């Protein structure tokens, strides 16, 4: 993976509109990592090429997803403070920051999160680079420009409520960064003007 991606957060590779290995934009036929579901590739060749770097990032993302699943359980959600209850991109970023703070203190003797880290199956020896890549994949994952719904949280809501309709996602074919959920496709197309598109 190109190191320039770490300083180019708007790159389509982080939101699934381009291959995370070769960074070539794609028309929707990318293959998602079967474990974390958020890193996407042109094909198995690109995925294999990126695996050495993605392996730890993938485990971080899976641990974060397990934490989100726990937070979304009714009993736990009621105990969260308002920032952690907030949905949308800013709420997701807040939750990832909370997750990193927990994992950064898990080795301290007085830390209350050692058991939690084991429950989340958190990987050992995570480099700063791996943290940065994981954070980028979280904070720049698809988020509806109209309702602020995030794919990360919506996937968990749908997993816990199998009777509700599945949400689909579309990005702007030009900028590859403006997203909308299936509830707001038409409204988004009207509001995502060429002027807005150029800002991404």
Tab-separated table of C-alpha atoms in Angstrom:
chain	number	residue	atom	x	y	z
A	1	UNK	CA	0.000	0.000	0.000
A	2	UNK	CA	1.299	3.448	-0.900
A	3	UNK	CA	2.447	5.384	2.175
A	4	UNK	CA	0.999	8.568	0.682
A	5	UNK	CA	-2.432	7.284	1.644
A	6	UNK	CA	-1.641	8.026	5.291
A	7	UNK	CA	-1.519	11.733	4.515
A	8	UNK	CA	-4.253	11.742	1.890
A	9	UNK	CA	-7.394	10.876	3.884
A	10	UNK	CA	-9.790	11.640	1.050
A	11	UNK	CA	-8.367	8.872	-1.098
A	12	UNK	CA	-11.074	6.530	-2.349
A	13	UNK	CA	-9.157	3.480	-1.129
A	14	UNK	CA	-10.208	4.214	2.449
A	15	UNK	CA	-13.915	4.335	1.690
A	16	UNK	CA	-14.056	1.300	-0.550
A	17	UNK	CA	-14.315	3.017	-3.925
A	18	UNK	CA	-10.766	2.023	-4.933
A	19	UNK	CA	-8.476	-0.937	-4.345
A	20	UNK	CA	-6.526	-0.657	-1.090
A	21	UNK	CA	-3.468	-2.212	-2.740
A	22	UNK	CA	-3.130	-0.641	-6.221
A	23	UNK	CA	-5.525	2.279	-5.457
A	24	UNK	CA	-7.215	2.067	-8.845
A	25	UNK	CA	-10.854	3.271	-8.603
A	26	UNK	CA	-13.441	0.623	-9.375
A	27	UNK	CA	-17.051	0.555	-10.524
A	28	UNK	CA	-18.324	-1.546	-7.625
A	29	UNK	CA	-16.808	-4.951	-8.329
A	30	UNK	CA	-14.153	-4.770	-5.616
A	31	UNK	CA	-13.715	-7.787	-3.338
A	32	UNK	CA	-13.987	-7.060	0.399
A	33	UNK	CA	-11.719	-8.710	2.967
A	34	UNK	CA	-13.798	-11.591	4.343
A	35	UNK	CA	-12.677	-10.867	7.918
A	36	UNK	CA	-12.932	-7.090	8.443
A	37	UNK	CA	-15.323	-6.469	5.493
A	38	UNK	CA	-13.981	-2.918	4.943
A	39	UNK	CA	-10.666	-3.277	3.105
A	40	UNK	CA	-11.442	-3.809	-0.592
A	41	UNK	CA	-9.365	-5.086	-3.495
A	42	UNK	CA	-9.485	-5.526	-7.277
A	43	UNK	CA	-8.856	-9.253	-6.952
A	44	UNK	CA	-7.111	-11.921	-4.895
A	45	UNK	CA	-3.734	-10.888	-6.336
A	46	UNK	CA	-4.022	-7.345	-4.942
A	47	UNK	CA	-5.369	-8.687	-1.660
A	48	UNK	CA	-2.464	-11.115	-1.284
A	49	UNK	CA	0.034	-8.355	-2.090
A	50	UNK	CA	-1.398	-6.179	0.705
A	51	UNK	CA	-1.895	-8.961	3.274
A	52	UNK	CA	1.419	-8.523	5.116
A	53	UNK	CA	0.450	-4.945	5.977
A	54	UNK	CA	-3.290	-5.515	6.303
A	55	UNK	CA	-2.998	-8.520	8.631
A	56	UNK	CA	-2.612	-6.480	11.837
A	57	UNK	CA	-4.926	-3.697	10.621
A	58	UNK	CA	-7.556	-6.356	9.927
A	59	UNK	CA	-7.330	-7.654	13.501
A	60	UNK	CA	-7.641	-4.121	14.891
A	61	UNK	CA	-10.758	-3.534	12.783
A	62	UNK	CA	-12.283	-6.825	13.903
A	63	UNK	CA	-11.642	-5.951	17.557
A	64	UNK	CA	-13.220	-2.536	17.047
A	65	UNK	CA	-16.257	-4.147	15.425
A	66	UNK	CA	-16.622	-6.495	18.402
A	67	UNK	CA	-16.530	-3.475	20.717
A	68	UNK	CA	-19.225	-1.735	18.655
A	69	UNK	CA	-21.379	-4.850	18.796
A	70	UNK	CA	-21.033	-4.828	22.577
A	71	UNK	CA	-21.836	-1.108	22.820
A	72	UNK	CA	-24.961	-1.520	20.700
A	73	UNK	CA	-26.433	-4.069	23.090
A	74	UNK	CA	-29.338	-2.379	24.899
A	75	UNK	CA	-27.981	-2.701	28.444
A	76	UNK	CA	-24.577	-1.286	27.500
A	77	UNK	CA	-25.865	1.481	25.229
A	78	UNK	CA	-27.929	3.004	28.043
A	79	UNK	CA	-24.760	3.429	30.147
A	80	UNK	CA	-22.799	5.374	27.524
A	81	UNK	CA	-22.219	9.122	27.780
A	82	UNK	CA	-23.761	11.367	25.139
A	83	UNK	CA	-20.629	11.558	22.947
A	84	UNK	CA	-20.445	7.777	22.748
A	85	UNK	CA	-24.167	7.492	21.981
A	86	UNK	CA	-23.843	9.865	19.064
A	87	UNK	CA	-24.229	8.137	15.700
A	88	UNK	CA	-22.832	9.323	12.387
A	89	UNK	CA	-19.225	9.950	11.384
A	90	UNK	CA	-18.305	12.052	14.424
A	91	UNK	CA	-19.789	9.462	16.769
A	92	UNK	CA	-17.858	6.710	14.994
A	93	UNK	CA	-14.597	8.670	15.340
A	94	UNK	CA	-15.346	9.214	19.049
A	95	UNK	CA	-15.878	5.480	19.534
A	96	UNK	CA	-12.628	4.630	17.733
A	97	UNK	CA	-10.746	7.111	19.955
A	98	UNK	CA	-12.303	5.475	23.020
A	99	UNK	CA	-11.301	2.056	21.667
A	100	UNK	CA	-7.686	3.157	21.161
A	101	UNK	CA	-7.496	4.655	24.663
A	102	UNK	CA	-8.710	1.366	26.119
A	103	UNK	CA	-6.181	-0.644	24.171
A	104	UNK	CA	-3.316	1.751	24.986
A	105	UNK	CA	-3.857	1.153	28.729
A	106	UNK	CA	-4.560	-2.568	28.663
A	107	UNK	CA	-1.066	-3.543	29.876
A	108	UNK	CA	-1.086	-1.292	32.967
A	109	UNK	CA	-1.507	-3.159	36.260
A	110	UNK	CA	-4.308	-0.862	37.357
A	111	UNK	CA	-6.049	-1.054	33.981
A	112	UNK	CA	-9.612	-2.387	34.194
A	113	UNK	CA	-9.645	-3.326	30.523
A	114	UNK	CA	-7.327	-6.333	30.422
A	115	UNK	CA	-10.276	-8.710	30.340
A	116	UNK	CA	-12.030	-6.541	27.767
A	117	UNK	CA	-8.955	-6.645	25.519
A	118	UNK	CA	-9.000	-10.429	25.728
A	119	UNK	CA	-12.721	-10.511	24.940
A	120	UNK	CA	-12.159	-8.270	21.906
A	121	UNK	CA	-9.246	-10.514	20.843
A	122	UNK	CA	-7.051	-7.473	20.418
A	123	UNK	CA	-3.738	-8.111	18.606
A	124	UNK	CA	-0.370	-7.478	20.227
A	125	UNK	CA	2.365	-5.135	18.971
A	126	UNK	CA	0.254	-2.810	16.853
A	127	UNK	CA	2.462	-0.204	15.173
A	128	UNK	CA	1.552	3.466	14.848
A	129	UNK	CA	1.250	2.949	11.107
A	130	UNK	CA	-1.266	0.110	11.588
A	131	UNK	CA	-3.292	2.308	13.965
A	132	UNK	CA	-3.316	5.107	11.381
A	133	UNK	CA	-4.470	2.818	8.578
A	134	UNK	CA	-7.190	1.311	10.775
A	135	UNK	CA	-8.354	4.765	11.847
A	136	UNK	CA	-8.516	5.932	8.215
A	137	UNK	CA	-10.555	2.887	7.200
A	138	UNK	CA	-12.990	3.657	10.027
A	139	UNK	CA	-13.337	7.427	9.795
A	140	UNK	CA	-13.502	7.555	5.998
A	141	UNK	CA	-15.803	4.569	5.591
A	142	UNK	CA	-19.092	5.272	3.766
A	143	UNK	CA	-21.317	7.799	5.542
A	144	UNK	CA	-24.571	9.136	4.115
A	145	UNK	CA	-24.191	12.800	3.191
A	146	UNK	CA	-27.895	13.367	3.962
A	147	UNK	CA	-28.672	11.466	7.190
A	148	UNK	CA	-25.074	10.925	8.477
A	149	UNK	CA	-25.691	7.190	8.832
A	150	UNK	CA	-22.400	5.226	8.712
A	151	UNK	CA	-21.921	1.847	7.068
A	152	UNK	CA	-19.927	0.641	10.058
A	153	UNK	CA	-22.762	1.179	12.516
A	154	UNK	CA	-25.531	0.288	10.081
A	155	UNK	CA	-23.941	-3.115	9.397
A	156	UNK	CA	-24.066	-3.879	13.142
A	157	UNK	CA	-27.643	-2.620	13.513
A	158	UNK	CA	-28.731	-4.833	10.608
A	159	UNK	CA	-26.815	-7.814	11.971
A	160	UNK	CA	-28.604	-7.449	15.328
A	161	UNK	CA	-31.974	-6.893	13.598
A	162	UNK	CA	-32.162	-9.395	10.718
A	163	UNK	CA	-35.778	-8.460	9.898
A	164	UNK	CA	-34.981	-4.902	8.778
A	165	UNK	CA	-34.155	-4.114	5.154
A	166	UNK	CA	-30.487	-4.077	4.171
A	167	UNK	CA	-29.004	-0.676	3.366
A	168	UNK	CA	-27.101	-0.249	0.118
A	169	UNK	CA	-24.565	2.503	-0.560
A	170	UNK	CA	-23.527	4.606	-3.549
A	171	UNK	CA	-20.658	7.021	-4.004
A	172	UNK	CA	-20.274	9.825	-6.497
A	173	UNK	CA	-18.756	8.274	-9.658
A	174	UNK	CA	-16.568	11.367	-10.123
A	175	UNK	CA	-15.069	12.215	-6.725
A	176	UNK	CA	-15.499	8.698	-5.223
A	177	UNK	CA	-15.949	10.290	-1.808
A	178	UNK	CA	-19.503	11.647	-1.563
A	179	UNK	CA	-21.767	8.835	-0.297
A	180	UNK	CA	-25.453	8.251	0.315
A	181	UNK	CA	-27.491	5.395	1.736
A	182	UNK	CA	-30.291	3.755	-0.225
A	183	UNK	CA	-32.910	5.874	1.575
A	184	UNK	CA	-31.428	9.076	0.143
A	185	UNK	CA	-30.072	8.282	-3.336
A	186	UNK	CA	-32.381	10.690	-5.163
A	187	UNK	CA	-32.010	13.560	-2.701
A	188	UNK	CA	-28.243	13.170	-2.661
A	189	UNK	CA	-27.951	13.307	-6.455
A	190	UNK	CA	-29.723	16.666	-6.457
A	191	UNK	CA	-27.582	18.153	-3.678
A	192	UNK	CA	-24.168	16.826	-4.734
A	193	UNK	CA	-23.479	19.581	-7.264
A	194	UNK	CA	-20.333	19.788	-9.462
A	195	UNK	CA	-19.099	22.594	-7.158
A	196	UNK	CA	-19.364	20.349	-4.110
A	197	UNK	CA	-17.788	17.459	-5.999
A	198	UNK	CA	-14.688	19.535	-6.745
A	199	UNK	CA	-14.055	20.067	-3.013
A	200	UNK	CA	-13.229	16.388	-2.468
